[in-house]
Short mmCIF file of C-alpha atoms and ligand atoms in Angstrom, two decimals:
data_model
loop_
_atom_site.label_atom_id
_atom_site.label_comp_id
_atom_site.label_asym_id
_atom_site.label_seq_id
_atom_site.Cartn_x
_atom_site.Cartn_y
_atom_site.Cartn_z
CA MET A 18 116.52 189.84 74.13
CA GLU A 19 113.94 189.04 71.88
CA ILE A 20 110.74 188.83 73.31
CA SER A 21 110.31 191.53 71.11
CA THR A 22 112.40 194.00 69.53
CA LEU A 23 112.86 197.63 69.80
CA ALA A 24 113.67 200.21 67.44
CA ARG A 25 115.89 203.00 67.94
CA SER A 26 117.44 205.44 65.81
CA GLY A 27 119.30 208.39 65.55
CA LEU A 28 122.59 210.01 65.41
CA LYS A 29 121.54 212.98 67.41
CA THR A 30 124.28 212.54 69.92
CA ILE A 31 127.81 211.94 68.92
CA PRO A 32 129.37 210.22 71.90
CA LEU A 33 131.66 212.51 73.77
CA LEU A 34 135.26 211.67 74.11
CA VAL A 35 135.42 211.61 77.82
CA ALA A 36 137.88 210.41 80.32
CA LEU A 37 136.33 207.43 82.00
CA ALA A 38 136.89 208.29 85.59
CA THR A 39 136.34 204.82 86.88
CA SER A 40 138.38 202.56 89.04
CA SER A 41 138.83 200.07 86.22
CA VAL A 42 140.27 202.69 83.93
CA ALA A 43 142.55 203.99 86.60
CA GLY A 44 143.67 200.45 87.25
CA ALA A 45 144.32 199.81 83.60
CA ALA A 46 146.29 203.00 83.33
CA ALA A 47 148.46 202.03 86.24
CA GLU A 48 149.18 198.63 84.75
CA VAL A 49 150.17 200.01 81.39
CA ALA A 50 152.24 202.73 82.95
CA ALA A 51 154.30 200.02 84.58
CA VAL A 52 155.16 198.65 81.15
CA ALA A 53 155.71 201.92 79.38
CA PRO A 54 156.29 204.74 81.85
CA ALA A 55 154.02 207.75 81.56
CA VAL A 56 152.28 206.27 78.54
CA LEU A 57 148.84 207.22 79.60
CA SER A 58 147.08 210.39 80.32
CA PRO A 59 143.48 209.31 80.58
CA ALA A 60 142.16 212.67 79.51
CA SER A 61 144.39 213.14 76.51
CA GLY A 62 142.85 210.87 73.93
CA SER A 63 146.20 211.05 72.13
CA LEU A 64 148.30 207.94 71.85
CA ALA A 65 150.51 206.06 69.43
CA VAL A 66 149.78 202.33 69.40
CA ARG A 67 152.43 200.00 68.07
CA CYS A 68 150.73 196.85 66.72
CA GLY A 69 152.60 193.63 65.94
CA ARG A 70 149.79 192.62 63.63
CA LEU A 71 146.95 194.84 62.51
CA ILE A 72 143.55 193.94 61.07
CA ASP A 73 142.07 197.28 60.06
CA GLY A 74 138.51 196.10 59.42
CA LEU A 75 138.60 196.90 55.70
CA SER A 76 141.71 195.31 54.17
CA PRO A 77 141.49 191.64 53.11
CA THR A 78 144.68 190.70 54.94
CA ALA A 79 146.47 191.58 58.15
CA LEU A 80 149.43 193.98 58.12
CA LEU A 81 152.57 193.59 60.25
CA ASP A 82 154.37 196.16 62.41
CA GLN A 83 151.95 199.04 62.13
CA THR A 84 151.53 202.16 64.22
CA VAL A 85 148.12 203.70 64.86
CA LEU A 86 148.39 207.36 65.81
CA ILE A 87 145.42 208.77 67.70
CA GLU A 88 145.06 212.48 68.43
CA GLY A 89 142.14 214.09 70.22
CA GLY A 90 140.36 210.76 70.31
CA LYS A 91 140.48 210.16 66.56
CA ILE A 92 142.83 208.20 64.36
CA VAL A 93 145.06 210.50 62.32
CA ALA A 94 147.55 208.05 60.77
CA VAL A 95 148.14 204.33 60.35
CA GLY A 96 151.23 202.80 58.79
CA SER A 97 154.64 201.23 59.16
CA SER A 98 156.53 204.52 59.27
CA VAL A 99 154.26 206.89 61.17
CA THR A 100 156.06 209.76 62.87
CA VAL A 101 154.96 210.08 66.45
CA PRO A 102 154.80 213.77 67.45
CA PRO A 103 156.70 214.92 70.53
CA GLY A 104 154.72 214.49 73.71
CA VAL A 105 152.47 211.72 72.36
CA ARG A 106 153.05 208.54 74.28
CA THR A 107 153.39 205.09 72.82
CA LEU A 108 151.54 201.97 73.84
CA ASP A 109 153.56 198.95 72.84
CA LEU A 110 151.30 196.17 71.56
CA SER A 111 153.97 194.66 69.33
CA ALA A 112 153.21 191.22 70.78
CA GLN A 113 149.50 191.53 70.02
CA THR A 114 147.05 191.68 67.12
CA CYS A 115 145.14 194.97 66.92
CA LEU A 116 141.64 195.24 65.51
CA PRO A 117 138.99 197.96 65.43
CA GLY A 118 136.76 198.15 68.49
CA MET A 119 134.00 195.70 67.71
CA LEU A 120 130.31 196.34 67.08
CA ASP A 121 127.28 194.31 68.07
CA LEU A 122 124.16 195.39 66.20
CA HIS A 123 121.65 193.59 68.37
CA THR A 124 121.94 194.06 72.13
CA HIS A 125 119.62 194.70 75.07
CA ILE A 126 122.26 196.18 77.29
CA THR A 127 119.93 197.24 80.08
CA ASP A 128 118.67 193.71 80.66
CA ILE A 129 119.83 190.36 82.03
CA PRO A 130 118.89 186.77 81.13
CA GLN A 131 117.48 185.96 84.56
CA ASN A 132 114.56 188.31 83.89
CA THR A 133 113.37 185.95 81.18
CA ALA A 134 112.18 183.41 83.74
CA ASP A 135 109.46 185.75 84.97
CA PHE A 136 108.35 188.80 83.05
CA THR A 137 106.51 190.24 86.02
CA VAL A 138 109.93 191.54 87.08
CA TYR A 139 109.47 194.40 84.62
CA PRO A 140 106.56 196.10 86.44
CA ARG A 141 107.66 194.82 89.87
CA LEU A 142 110.89 196.84 89.82
CA SER A 143 111.18 200.58 89.26
CA PRO A 144 113.03 202.02 86.26
CA GLU A 145 115.86 203.07 88.59
CA GLU A 146 116.11 199.53 89.96
CA HIS A 147 116.26 198.16 86.42
CA LEU A 148 118.94 200.68 85.50
CA ALA A 149 120.98 199.65 88.54
CA ILE A 150 120.83 196.05 87.32
CA GLY A 151 121.78 197.06 83.78
CA ARG A 152 124.65 199.48 84.47
CA PRO A 153 127.34 196.79 84.94
CA ASN A 154 126.52 195.53 81.44
CA GLY A 155 128.11 198.66 79.99
CA LYS A 156 131.47 197.90 81.56
CA ALA A 157 131.22 194.19 80.70
CA THR A 158 130.43 194.95 77.07
CA LEU A 159 133.19 197.52 76.69
CA GLU A 160 135.82 195.36 78.37
CA ALA A 161 134.84 192.48 76.07
CA GLY A 162 136.01 194.68 73.19
CA PHE A 163 132.62 195.92 71.99
CA THR A 164 133.04 199.66 71.81
CA THR A 165 129.80 200.25 69.90
CA VAL A 166 126.40 198.62 70.14
CA ARG A 167 123.03 199.12 68.55
CA ASP A 168 120.59 198.52 71.36
CA VAL A 169 117.32 197.28 69.96
CA GLY A 170 114.93 197.14 72.80
CA THR A 171 114.10 197.57 76.43
CA TYR A 172 110.68 196.89 77.87
CA ILE A 173 111.07 199.95 80.07
CA ALA A 174 110.82 202.57 77.37
CA GLY A 175 113.76 204.94 77.37
CA LEU A 176 115.96 203.03 79.80
CA ASP A 177 118.46 202.53 76.96
CA ARG A 178 118.64 206.27 76.36
CA GLU A 179 119.24 206.92 80.06
CA MET A 180 122.10 204.43 80.10
CA ARG A 181 123.60 205.87 76.92
CA ASP A 182 123.51 209.35 78.41
CA GLU A 183 125.32 208.13 81.53
CA ILE A 184 127.97 206.53 79.32
CA ASP A 185 128.37 209.55 77.06
CA SER A 186 128.72 211.88 80.02
CA GLY A 187 131.44 209.70 81.54
CA LYS A 188 129.40 208.69 84.58
CA ILE A 189 129.72 204.98 83.81
CA PRO A 190 131.87 202.99 81.37
CA GLY A 191 130.21 201.55 78.31
CA PRO A 192 130.10 201.42 74.54
CA ARG A 193 128.86 204.01 72.09
CA MET A 194 125.16 203.32 71.57
CA GLN A 195 122.31 203.75 69.19
CA VAL A 196 119.04 203.34 71.10
CA SER A 197 115.54 202.35 70.01
CA ILE A 198 113.67 203.45 73.19
CA THR A 199 111.29 200.50 72.95
CA TYR A 200 109.69 198.01 70.55
CA LEU A 201 107.10 198.92 67.94
CA THR A 202 104.72 195.97 68.13
CA VAL A 203 101.09 194.94 67.81
CA PRO A 204 98.92 194.38 70.92
CA GLY A 205 99.93 191.01 72.33
CA GLY A 206 102.86 190.87 69.92
CA GLY A 207 106.45 189.91 70.55
CA GLY A 208 107.30 193.33 71.99
CA ASP A 209 104.21 193.84 74.10
CA MET A 210 104.61 193.42 77.83
CA LEU A 211 101.07 192.17 78.39
CA LEU A 212 100.84 190.84 81.89
CA PRO A 213 97.28 189.64 82.41
CA GLY A 214 96.42 189.45 86.06
CA PHE A 215 99.31 191.62 87.24
CA PRO A 216 97.86 194.14 89.70
CA LYS A 217 98.41 197.61 88.30
CA ALA A 218 98.57 199.04 91.81
CA LYS A 219 101.75 197.03 92.42
CA ALA A 220 103.53 198.23 89.32
CA LYS A 221 106.61 200.31 90.16
CA THR A 222 107.17 200.81 86.45
CA PRO A 223 103.91 202.11 84.97
CA LEU A 224 102.37 199.71 82.48
CA ALA A 225 102.07 202.62 80.05
CA ARG A 226 105.86 202.83 79.97
CA LEU A 227 106.04 199.08 79.30
CA ARG A 228 103.68 199.41 76.33
CA ARG A 229 104.81 202.70 74.81
CA GLY A 230 105.42 201.20 71.37
CA VAL A 231 102.23 199.12 71.04
CA ALA A 232 100.06 200.04 68.05
CA ARG A 233 97.60 198.64 65.53
CA GLY A 234 97.13 199.94 62.00
CA PRO A 235 99.46 202.09 59.89
CA ASP A 236 98.27 205.38 61.36
CA GLU A 237 98.84 204.29 64.95
CA PHE A 238 102.24 202.84 64.08
CA ARG A 239 103.20 206.06 62.35
CA ALA A 240 102.22 208.06 65.41
CA LYS A 241 104.04 205.72 67.80
CA ALA A 242 107.17 205.74 65.66
CA GLU A 243 107.14 209.56 65.71
CA LEU A 244 106.71 209.42 69.48
CA LEU A 245 109.78 207.23 69.88
CA VAL A 246 111.81 209.53 67.65
CA ALA A 247 110.68 212.43 69.83
CA ASP A 248 111.73 210.36 72.86
CA GLY A 249 115.25 210.24 71.42
CA ALA A 250 115.31 207.02 69.42
CA THR A 251 118.35 206.81 67.16
CA VAL A 252 117.18 203.62 65.43
CA LEU A 253 113.68 202.18 65.18
CA LYS A 254 112.88 198.58 65.98
CA CYS A 255 109.71 196.76 65.02
CA ILE A 256 108.43 193.26 65.63
CA ALA A 257 107.28 192.00 62.26
CA SER A 258 106.77 188.37 63.27
CA GLY A 259 106.26 186.30 66.40
CA ALA A 260 109.17 185.98 68.82
CA VAL A 261 110.93 183.09 70.50
CA LEU A 262 111.11 184.56 73.99
CA ALA A 263 107.53 185.73 74.17
CA LEU A 264 104.48 184.08 75.59
CA GLY A 265 102.15 183.21 72.73
CA GLY A 266 102.98 183.97 69.16
CA ILE A 267 104.70 181.77 66.65
CA PRO A 268 108.19 182.84 65.60
CA GLY A 269 107.47 182.29 61.91
CA ALA A 270 104.04 183.93 61.83
CA PRO A 271 103.57 187.54 60.71
CA GLU A 272 102.35 189.97 63.37
CA MET A 273 102.62 193.35 61.62
CA THR A 274 101.03 193.90 58.22
CA PRO A 275 103.03 195.15 55.23
CA GLU A 276 101.22 198.50 55.53
CA GLU A 277 102.22 198.81 59.20
CA LEU A 278 105.82 197.95 58.39
CA ARG A 279 105.87 200.51 55.61
CA ALA A 280 104.53 203.17 57.97
CA VAL A 281 107.35 202.72 60.50
CA ALA A 282 109.98 202.49 57.75
CA GLU A 283 108.77 205.79 56.34
CA VAL A 284 109.04 207.49 59.73
CA ALA A 285 112.51 206.09 60.31
CA HIS A 286 113.79 207.21 56.93
CA LYS A 287 112.14 210.61 57.19
CA HIS A 288 114.30 211.22 60.26
CA GLY A 289 117.44 209.73 58.74
CA LEU A 290 117.25 206.63 60.90
CA LYS A 291 117.48 202.92 60.18
CA LEU A 292 114.68 200.44 60.74
CA ALA A 293 115.61 197.13 62.36
CA ALA A 294 112.83 194.61 61.77
CA HIS A 295 112.53 191.53 63.93
CA ALA A 296 111.40 188.74 61.59
CA HIS A 297 111.86 185.02 62.05
CA GLY A 298 109.53 183.72 59.35
CA ALA A 299 110.28 183.53 55.64
CA ARG A 300 107.19 185.54 54.72
CA SER A 301 107.76 188.24 57.33
CA VAL A 302 111.38 188.59 56.24
CA LYS A 303 110.31 189.34 52.67
CA GLU A 304 107.50 191.66 53.71
CA ALA A 305 109.87 193.61 55.96
CA ILE A 306 112.47 193.93 53.20
CA LEU A 307 109.86 195.13 50.69
CA ALA A 308 108.43 197.56 53.25
CA GLY A 309 111.82 199.25 53.63
CA ALA A 310 113.50 197.67 56.64
CA ASP A 311 117.26 198.20 56.72
CA THR A 312 118.24 195.16 58.77
CA ILE A 313 116.40 191.92 59.39
CA GLU A 314 116.84 190.70 62.96
CA HIS A 315 117.10 186.93 63.51
CA ALA A 316 115.95 185.86 60.01
CA SER A 317 115.78 182.37 61.48
CA LEU A 318 113.56 180.80 58.84
CA ILE A 319 114.65 182.91 55.87
CA ASP A 320 114.52 181.02 52.56
CA GLU A 321 116.68 181.40 49.49
CA GLU A 322 114.25 183.83 47.90
CA GLY A 323 114.47 185.99 51.03
CA ILE A 324 118.25 185.91 51.03
CA LEU A 325 118.36 187.04 47.41
CA LEU A 326 115.76 189.73 48.10
CA ALA A 327 117.90 191.05 50.97
CA LYS A 328 120.89 191.21 48.62
CA GLU A 329 118.87 192.97 45.93
CA HIS A 330 117.62 195.62 48.36
CA GLY A 331 120.90 196.12 50.21
CA VAL A 332 119.40 194.84 53.45
CA ALA A 333 121.72 193.35 56.08
CA LEU A 334 120.89 190.20 58.01
CA SER A 335 121.38 190.30 61.80
CA MET A 336 121.51 186.61 62.61
CA ASP A 337 122.03 185.80 66.31
CA VAL A 338 123.41 182.32 65.81
CA TYR A 339 125.04 181.83 69.23
CA ASN A 340 122.37 182.38 71.87
CA GLY A 341 120.39 179.21 71.12
CA ASP A 342 123.10 177.26 72.92
CA TYR A 343 122.79 179.46 75.99
CA ILE A 344 118.99 179.21 76.06
CA ASP A 345 119.07 175.44 75.77
CA THR A 346 121.53 175.03 78.64
CA GLU A 347 121.44 177.99 81.04
CA GLY A 348 117.86 179.00 80.22
CA ARG A 349 116.75 175.49 81.01
CA LYS A 350 118.65 175.60 84.34
CA GLN A 351 117.10 178.97 85.18
CA GLY A 352 113.60 177.60 84.65
CA TRP A 353 112.63 179.61 81.59
CA PRO A 354 109.10 178.80 80.32
CA ALA A 355 108.87 175.51 78.41
CA GLU A 356 107.31 177.38 75.50
CA PHE A 357 110.48 179.47 75.09
CA LEU A 358 112.73 176.41 75.23
CA GLN A 359 110.72 174.63 72.54
CA LYS A 360 110.58 177.66 70.23
CA ASN A 361 114.33 177.99 70.64
CA ILE A 362 114.84 174.39 69.54
CA ASP A 363 112.53 175.05 66.59
CA THR A 364 114.62 177.95 65.36
CA THR A 365 118.29 177.44 66.36
CA GLU A 366 119.47 174.82 63.87
CA ALA A 367 117.21 176.17 61.11
CA GLN A 368 118.75 179.62 61.62
CA ARG A 369 122.28 178.23 61.49
CA GLN A 370 121.57 176.42 58.24
CA ALA A 371 120.03 179.59 56.81
CA PHE A 372 123.13 181.49 57.94
CA THR A 373 125.34 179.10 55.97
CA ARG A 374 123.19 179.58 52.88
CA ALA A 375 123.25 183.36 53.30
CA VAL A 376 127.06 183.29 53.49
CA GLN A 377 127.22 181.11 50.36
CA LEU A 378 124.91 183.46 48.46
CA GLY A 379 126.94 186.52 49.47
CA ALA A 380 124.34 188.29 51.58
CA THR A 381 125.45 191.08 53.90
CA ILE A 382 125.55 189.70 57.44
CA VAL A 383 126.25 191.86 60.47
CA PHE A 384 127.47 190.70 63.86
CA ALA A 385 124.38 190.76 66.05
CA THR A 386 123.92 188.56 69.09
CA ASP A 387 120.76 189.46 71.09
CA ALA A 388 122.85 190.11 74.19
CA ALA A 389 120.78 189.83 77.40
CA VAL A 390 119.41 186.50 76.19
CA TYR A 391 122.87 185.49 77.43
CA PRO A 392 124.91 187.74 79.78
CA ASN A 393 126.10 190.97 78.18
CA GLY A 394 129.87 190.79 77.79
CA LEU A 395 129.97 187.29 76.32
CA ASN A 396 129.15 188.67 72.87
CA ALA A 397 132.31 187.31 71.22
CA ARG A 398 131.18 183.74 71.77
CA GLN A 399 129.20 184.09 68.56
CA PHE A 400 132.32 184.29 66.38
CA ARG A 401 133.08 180.59 66.66
CA ILE A 402 129.58 179.65 65.44
CA MET A 403 129.85 182.05 62.51
CA VAL A 404 133.13 180.47 61.43
CA GLN A 405 131.90 176.92 62.03
CA ARG A 406 128.90 177.74 59.85
CA GLY A 407 130.71 179.07 56.83
CA MET A 408 132.38 182.43 57.30
CA THR A 409 136.11 182.90 57.06
CA PRO A 410 137.59 184.45 60.22
CA MET A 411 138.17 187.68 58.26
CA GLN A 412 134.52 187.75 57.15
CA ALA A 413 133.40 187.28 60.74
CA ILE A 414 135.70 190.09 61.94
CA GLN A 415 134.54 192.45 59.21
CA SER A 416 130.90 191.64 60.04
CA ALA A 417 131.65 192.98 63.53
CA THR A 418 133.61 196.01 62.32
CA SER A 419 133.34 197.78 58.96
CA VAL A 420 130.26 195.89 57.71
CA ALA A 421 128.35 196.52 60.94
CA ALA A 422 129.39 200.18 61.03
CA LYS A 423 128.05 200.70 57.53
CA ALA A 424 124.74 199.00 58.37
CA MET A 425 124.16 201.40 61.27
CA ALA A 426 125.36 204.39 59.20
CA TRP A 427 128.25 205.00 61.58
CA ASP A 428 130.95 204.12 59.07
CA ASP A 429 132.13 207.72 59.30
CA ARG A 430 133.21 207.18 62.92
CA VAL A 431 133.72 203.52 63.93
CA GLY A 432 134.40 200.06 62.49
CA ALA A 433 137.87 200.51 61.00
CA LEU A 434 141.37 201.54 61.99
CA VAL A 435 141.73 204.29 59.41
CA PRO A 436 142.21 208.04 59.71
CA GLY A 437 139.10 210.00 60.63
CA ARG A 438 137.46 207.37 62.80
CA PHE A 439 137.46 207.22 66.58
CA GLY A 440 140.45 205.66 68.25
CA ASP A 441 138.46 202.59 69.24
CA LEU A 442 140.85 199.65 69.20
CA VAL A 443 141.11 196.20 70.74
CA ALA A 444 144.06 193.86 70.88
CA VAL A 445 144.48 190.17 71.57
CA LYS A 446 147.35 187.80 72.04
CA GLY A 447 147.49 185.37 69.14
CA ASP A 448 146.04 185.54 65.66
CA PRO A 449 142.25 185.60 65.30
CA LEU A 450 142.62 184.67 61.62
CA ALA A 451 144.07 181.35 62.78
CA ASP A 452 141.82 180.91 65.82
CA ILE A 453 138.75 183.13 65.99
CA THR A 454 138.09 182.20 69.62
CA VAL A 455 140.96 184.42 70.80
CA LEU A 456 138.43 187.25 70.43
CA GLU A 457 136.62 185.82 73.46
CA HIS A 458 139.52 187.08 75.58
CA VAL A 459 140.38 190.61 74.57
CA ASP A 460 143.47 191.91 76.36
CA THR A 461 143.45 195.58 75.44
CA VAL A 462 140.57 197.96 74.79
CA LEU A 463 140.79 201.62 73.76
CA LYS A 464 137.79 203.88 73.30
CA GLY A 465 138.44 207.24 71.74
CA GLY A 466 142.15 206.82 72.37
CA GLU A 467 141.60 206.22 76.07
CA VAL A 468 142.76 202.94 77.56
CA VAL A 469 139.78 201.15 79.05
CA LYS A 470 141.51 197.85 79.61
CA ALA A 471 145.11 196.73 79.21
CA LEU A 472 147.25 193.76 79.97
ZN1 ZN B 528 116.55 191.06 70.71
#
């Protein structure tokens, strides 16, 4: 959600290939077993998947009648004449289209939209209570076909890391995650949970934990960025300009200075991490690019000069072009502050027009939705907007697979159905190249060769 943004970083933890000992997985296994006896051993991570049509995330066209062989959780072969070793079971998806597990590079998986109506919920509930609310989002996201997310902000610093650790240890289902711990933001900025008048004595989440990434000046930002890396951030997230879902602040107006942006970029890169910079305004977009940001979040009011600058510097645009519809309908029903609703109107159509221009100019655009502004798990609703606004269906799919994986520096492990990457695979009935909305109803999901969901 973007009241503010977070940053996270880091590839310190490679997600474990674990058997997801959950009722949903067991249920899925039972269903598939009925179709193809003894196909699944949830702990094996080895499986041959027969795909009627295959979009591998990299090739410009789909391939027919392909087999994806997964051993030990990783893809070892893909082709039309793959030999399946003895003892490896086959999952027959010959009536479906297979794609790589999808990626969303802008989520807030620990949060829910209802919290936006009243920010005092953040101190009023304890971190454990917030985590209890957020846990089901992991299952919803994974079962929607998103096997990897880059989570760019929780107001309760570190809640994202706690959820990731539960997922990676097999305690709960969920996607692979990069985590930003919290937002790097100026006092009163888009990522600052300032709650004037809220009685500190009633806070079940300490206000210090809600403001862990607040800083002013390059030196303070450098120190805070180092703190978040020490906390376990695997990507850093900063709020360069005002936010839509924040009280006060103008989405187009700069909040961090170029020197402050440069300071956090330097810390991120020193630790081998990416910097995701929240920037709505044309000026902030350019300042963030020149300061060293790796992705620009929202980019709502980016101009042509900014688009070309992003291309020149190899910076990807994370444009969340769906959620404006949700804010304007459901947010209004839920009684979100009038200021948020107006700022949303001010940015939604402008962002969609900028998106079209960015596609025309050949900028790199990654699939990024700001999940938690709308309910986590509905991420795929953004595809239809991306195609309506200028992408081909294949471009939209690649933005959520190989292009996204490269932008988060995980193209060695996810984002394509090719040997060496994790056996993360989704399948749908129908052809997403003919109708992109079929991705809103994923039928089969594999993570690391384990069946998470099946017809
Ligand atoms: Zn956000």
